[in-house]
Tab-separated table of C-alpha atoms in Angstrom:
chain	number	residue	atom	x	y	z
V	1	UNK	CA	-27.483	-3.658	-21.713
V	2	UNK	CA	-28.451	-7.294	-21.372
V	3	UNK	CA	-26.037	-9.792	-19.793
V	4	UNK	CA	-26.557	-13.543	-20.144
V	5	UNK	CA	-24.659	-16.111	-18.120
V	6	UNK	CA	-24.738	-19.798	-19.051
V	7	UNK	CA	-23.764	-22.855	-17.007
V	8	UNK	CA	-22.141	-25.302	-17.187
V	9	UNK	CA	-19.544	-24.657	-19.861
V	10	UNK	CA	-19.104	-28.402	-20.423
V	11	UNK	CA	-21.475	-31.266	-19.682
V	12	UNK	CA	-21.012	-35.001	-20.202
V	13	UNK	CA	-23.897	-37.423	-19.815
V	14	UNK	CA	-24.489	-41.074	-20.546
V	15	UNK	CA	-26.728	-41.904	-23.463
V	16	UNK	CA	-30.313	-42.059	-22.260
V	17	UNK	CA	-29.767	-39.719	-19.324
V	18	UNK	CA	-31.129	-36.178	-19.111
V	19	UNK	CA	-29.144	-32.981	-19.605
V	20	UNK	CA	-29.942	-29.573	-18.144
V	21	UNK	CA	-28.347	-26.270	-19.140
V	22	UNK	CA	-29.131	-23.098	-17.207
V	23	UNK	CA	-28.989	-19.420	-18.112
V	24	UNK	CA	-29.607	-16.207	-16.223
V	25	UNK	CA	-30.298	-12.795	-17.705
V	26	UNK	CA	-30.159	-9.273	-16.326
V	27	UNK	CA	-32.661	-7.169	-18.301
V	28	UNK	CA	-36.199	-7.555	-16.947
V	29	UNK	CA	-37.510	-6.134	-20.254
V	30	UNK	CA	-36.235	-9.152	-22.213
V	31	UNK	CA	-39.201	-11.015	-23.626
V	32	UNK	CA	-37.848	-13.732	-25.909
V	33	UNK	CA	-35.484	-16.586	-25.098
V	34	UNK	CA	-34.224	-18.899	-27.887
V	35	UNK	CA	-31.872	-21.843	-27.674
V	36	UNK	CA	-29.450	-22.750	-30.450
V	37	UNK	CA	-27.532	-25.931	-31.212
V	38	UNK	CA	-24.226	-25.665	-33.049
V	39	UNK	CA	-22.489	-28.747	-34.356
V	40	UNK	CA	-18.782	-28.583	-35.056
V	41	UNK	CA	-18.032	-26.314	-38.009
V	42	UNK	CA	-21.706	-25.629	-38.674
V	43	UNK	CA	-24.019	-22.683	-38.151
V	44	UNK	CA	-26.084	-22.297	-34.972
V	45	UNK	CA	-29.589	-23.647	-35.474
V	46	UNK	CA	-32.650	-22.683	-33.483
V	47	UNK	CA	-34.001	-25.693	-31.599
V	48	UNK	CA	-36.601	-24.192	-29.274
V	49	UNK	CA	-37.665	-20.800	-27.978
V	50	UNK	CA	-39.975	-19.351	-25.351
V	51	UNK	CA	-41.631	-15.976	-24.827
V	52	UNK	CA	-42.012	-14.196	-21.534
V	53	UNK	CA	-45.749	-14.887	-21.282
V	54	UNK	CA	-45.120	-18.654	-21.132
V	55	UNK	CA	-43.514	-20.653	-18.320
V	56	UNK	CA	-42.688	-23.856	-20.142
V	57	UNK	CA	-42.559	-25.221	-23.669
V	58	UNK	CA	-41.900	-28.738	-24.918
V	59	UNK	CA	-40.948	-30.213	-28.265
V	60	UNK	CA	-40.476	-33.968	-28.135
V	61	UNK	CA	-37.323	-34.597	-26.042
V	62	UNK	CA	-36.542	-30.911	-25.574
V	63	UNK	CA	-38.141	-28.527	-23.115
V	64	UNK	CA	-37.427	-25.008	-21.952
V	65	UNK	CA	-38.578	-23.429	-18.691
V	66	UNK	CA	-38.622	-19.742	-17.807
V	67	UNK	CA	-38.730	-18.111	-14.391
V	68	UNK	CA	-39.248	-14.385	-14.989
V	69	UNK	CA	-39.103	-13.501	-11.303
V	70	UNK	CA	-35.688	-15.066	-10.872
V	71	UNK	CA	-34.628	-14.132	-14.416
V	72	UNK	CA	-33.449	-17.560	-15.380
V	73	UNK	CA	-34.349	-20.111	-18.011
V	74	UNK	CA	-33.235	-23.665	-18.645
V	75	UNK	CA	-32.967	-26.201	-21.451
V	76	UNK	CA	-33.879	-29.797	-20.649
V	77	UNK	CA	-32.995	-32.667	-22.980
V	78	UNK	CA	-34.376	-36.073	-22.035
V	79	UNK	CA	-33.296	-39.487	-23.314
V	80	UNK	CA	-30.110	-38.045	-24.749
V	81	UNK	CA	-28.592	-39.551	-27.865
V	82	UNK	CA	-25.067	-39.265	-29.328
V	83	UNK	CA	-26.385	-36.910	-32.024
V	84	UNK	CA	-27.328	-34.453	-29.274
V	85	UNK	CA	-23.597	-33.824	-28.787
V	86	UNK	CA	-22.953	-30.193	-29.764
V	87	UNK	CA	-22.505	-26.716	-28.321
V	88	UNK	CA	-25.725	-25.187	-27.039
V	89	UNK	CA	-26.256	-21.426	-26.728
V	90	UNK	CA	-28.988	-19.645	-24.852
V	91	UNK	CA	-29.956	-16.079	-25.702
V	92	UNK	CA	-32.170	-13.310	-24.397
V	93	UNK	CA	-33.777	-10.538	-26.394
V	94	UNK	CA	-33.329	-7.051	-25.020
V	95	UNK	CA	-33.510	-3.610	-26.587
V	96	UNK	CA	-30.266	-1.958	-27.637
V	97	UNK	CA	-30.142	1.030	-29.901
V	98	UNK	CA	-32.737	0.830	-32.629
V	99	UNK	CA	-33.511	-2.870	-32.579
V	100	UNK	CA	-34.238	-5.834	-30.414
V	101	UNK	CA	-31.039	-7.822	-30.212
V	102	UNK	CA	-30.132	-11.244	-28.947
V	103	UNK	CA	-27.471	-11.455	-26.285
V	104	UNK	CA	-25.950	-14.930	-26.282
V	105	UNK	CA	-24.590	-16.984	-23.434
V	106	UNK	CA	-21.062	-18.320	-23.679
V	107	UNK	CA	-22.178	-21.808	-24.709
V	108	UNK	CA	-22.256	-25.320	-23.241
V	109	UNK	CA	-20.369	-28.183	-24.856
V	110	UNK	CA	-22.625	-31.206	-24.391
V	111	UNK	CA	-21.099	-34.646	-24.901
V	112	UNK	CA	-23.352	-37.699	-24.878
V	113	UNK	CA	-21.339	-40.815	-24.158
V	114	UNK	CA	-22.539	-44.030	-25.833
J	1	UNK	CA	-39.646	-19.765	-47.387
J	2	UNK	CA	-36.763	-17.567	-46.308
J	3	UNK	CA	-33.170	-18.455	-47.069
J	4	UNK	CA	-29.877	-16.813	-46.268
J	5	UNK	CA	-26.782	-17.119	-48.427
J	6	UNK	CA	-23.292	-16.327	-47.283
J	7	UNK	CA	-20.045	-16.577	-49.235
J	8	UNK	CA	-17.324	-17.562	-49.540
J	9	UNK	CA	-17.398	-20.598	-47.241
J	10	UNK	CA	-13.666	-20.424	-46.550
J	11	UNK	CA	-11.099	-17.731	-47.155
J	12	UNK	CA	-7.357	-17.503	-46.560
J	13	UNK	CA	-5.955	-14.005	-46.681
J	14	UNK	CA	-2.548	-12.433	-45.909
J	15	UNK	CA	-2.181	-9.821	-43.193
J	16	UNK	CA	-2.829	-6.343	-44.550
J	17	UNK	CA	-5.039	-7.471	-47.409
J	18	UNK	CA	-8.632	-6.236	-47.881
J	19	UNK	CA	-11.762	-8.241	-47.112
J	20	UNK	CA	-15.267	-8.414	-48.460
J	21	UNK	CA	-17.831	-10.949	-47.232
J	22	UNK	CA	-21.325	-10.918	-48.623
J	23	UNK	CA	-24.651	-12.065	-47.261
J	24	UNK	CA	-28.034	-12.036	-48.976
J	25	UNK	CA	-31.480	-13.002	-47.759
J	26	UNK	CA	-34.357	-14.249	-49.879
J	27	UNK	CA	-38.040	-14.619	-49.192
J	28	UNK	CA	-38.512	-11.712	-46.800
J	29	UNK	CA	-38.439	-7.942	-46.915
J	30	UNK	CA	-36.972	-5.351	-44.539
J	31	UNK	CA	-35.174	-7.882	-42.343
J	32	UNK	CA	-32.856	-6.982	-39.508
J	33	UNK	CA	-29.383	-8.149	-40.489
J	34	UNK	CA	-26.440	-9.078	-38.271
J	35	UNK	CA	-22.745	-9.945	-38.522
J	36	UNK	CA	-21.185	-12.092	-35.796
J	37	UNK	CA	-17.679	-13.398	-35.281
J	38	UNK	CA	-16.905	-16.615	-33.465
J	39	UNK	CA	-13.371	-17.488	-32.390
J	40	UNK	CA	-12.508	-21.188	-32.178
J	41	UNK	CA	-14.312	-22.795	-29.258
J	42	UNK	CA	-15.857	-19.509	-28.204
J	43	UNK	CA	-19.204	-17.739	-28.187
J	44	UNK	CA	-20.879	-15.398	-30.644
J	45	UNK	CA	-19.647	-11.813	-30.735
J	46	UNK	CA	-22.021	-9.337	-32.397
J	47	UNK	CA	-20.078	-7.048	-34.729
J	48	UNK	CA	-22.741	-5.066	-36.619
J	49	UNK	CA	-26.481	-4.954	-37.063
J	50	UNK	CA	-28.748	-3.129	-39.476
J	51	UNK	CA	-32.459	-2.335	-39.356
J	52	UNK	CA	-32.627	-0.890	-42.881
J	53	UNK	CA	-30.760	0.209	-45.996
J	54	UNK	CA	-27.778	2.371	-45.102
J	55	UNK	CA	-28.405	1.977	-41.343
J	56	UNK	CA	-25.485	0.303	-39.590
J	57	UNK	CA	-24.807	0.022	-35.870
J	58	UNK	CA	-21.419	-1.106	-34.633
J	59	UNK	CA	-21.067	-3.067	-31.427
J	60	UNK	CA	-17.309	-3.402	-31.185
J	61	UNK	CA	-14.652	-0.900	-32.341
J	62	UNK	CA	-12.342	-2.604	-34.790
J	63	UNK	CA	-10.896	-2.376	-38.266
J	64	UNK	CA	-14.001	-3.908	-39.814
J	65	UNK	CA	-16.934	-2.092	-41.382
J	66	UNK	CA	-20.336	-3.106	-42.689
J	67	UNK	CA	-22.640	-1.792	-45.368
J	68	UNK	CA	-26.195	-2.494	-46.477
J	69	UNK	CA	-26.538	-1.247	-50.049
J	70	UNK	CA	-29.814	-3.101	-50.655
J	71	UNK	CA	-32.656	-4.279	-48.433
J	72	UNK	CA	-31.515	-7.898	-48.355
J	73	UNK	CA	-27.765	-7.502	-48.807
J	74	UNK	CA	-25.249	-7.105	-46.018
J	75	UNK	CA	-21.511	-6.759	-46.600
J	76	UNK	CA	-18.632	-7.010	-44.135
J	77	UNK	CA	-15.410	-5.309	-45.173
J	78	UNK	CA	-11.934	-4.448	-44.077
J	79	UNK	CA	-9.266	-2.338	-45.738
J	80	UNK	CA	-6.367	-4.096	-43.946
J	81	UNK	CA	-6.780	-7.426	-42.189
J	82	UNK	CA	-5.049	-8.200	-38.900
J	83	UNK	CA	-4.068	-11.609	-37.551
J	84	UNK	CA	-6.718	-11.140	-34.866
J	85	UNK	CA	-9.429	-10.995	-37.554
J	86	UNK	CA	-9.248	-14.767	-38.014
J	87	UNK	CA	-12.436	-16.561	-37.077
J	88	UNK	CA	-15.796	-17.892	-38.178
J	89	UNK	CA	-17.999	-15.081	-39.505
J	90	UNK	CA	-21.732	-15.577	-39.408
J	91	UNK	CA	-24.450	-13.501	-41.004
J	92	UNK	CA	-27.968	-13.701	-39.593
J	93	UNK	CA	-31.385	-12.203	-40.242
J	94	UNK	CA	-34.503	-11.690	-38.189
J	95	UNK	CA	-37.857	-10.056	-38.570
J	96	UNK	CA	-38.329	-6.608	-37.076
J	97	UNK	CA	-40.885	-5.480	-34.551
J	98	UNK	CA	-41.153	-4.677	-30.885
J	99	UNK	CA	-41.033	-8.273	-29.691
J	100	UNK	CA	-37.922	-10.415	-29.864
J	101	UNK	CA	-37.533	-12.520	-32.966
J	102	UNK	CA	-35.457	-15.597	-33.754
J	103	UNK	CA	-32.303	-15.026	-35.694
J	104	UNK	CA	-31.508	-17.354	-38.568
J	105	UNK	CA	-27.875	-17.900	-39.432
J	106	UNK	CA	-26.076	-18.418	-42.705
J	107	UNK	CA	-23.533	-21.210	-43.133
J	108	UNK	CA	-20.670	-18.920	-42.200
J	109	UNK	CA	-17.282	-17.990	-43.622
J	110	UNK	CA	-14.163	-19.440	-42.054
J	111	UNK	CA	-11.485	-16.754	-42.371
J	112	UNK	CA	-7.822	-17.541	-41.807
J	113	UNK	CA	-5.246	-14.761	-41.779
J	114	UNK	CA	-1.655	-15.705	-42.573
């Protein structure tokens, strides 16, 4: 099955700096890569996603890049703000059993220091 | 638009007692449904998923079970809770199909076992 590794596990940046979180996946058949943000005690919320036919996608201060050859994808947050502080999860969509499933990374605790 | 409801929000149960958590989805038909567990400060562990009524796949052997009695209803149960069952339980739904789809999470149930 799919295996997703996420780094770093914790990341502290100064407000206004950029943050980068990286993930690698194992299943070359995976074709969908979402990123979720989870604030303390809340549900994970989808913030951006990318499909395997696209190399990069941007949404305001957030961007995701995908390198299918190397099987890795990254989340980039520019001009970070304190409200960006949260746990971020990457995921990759592979086939398991009868359905496409998401395999999640272990999460990155991002802290933006004011 | 689609919405997902999950209840109760919090639950405190004694060891050995039964459990029933319910999740319903509105605004879509024939969704894929998922139950995850998240231990404090940890990642998302997929427990069960379902691609249709009465179709349940288990990812992790445990004393929990799941049922899907209706198209948009997903229930997580246990006959006898263990201390290790404590955690944050999240229900999620996604569309079906051959390509990966985003999963949308409910607000979760925080379960404490005493």
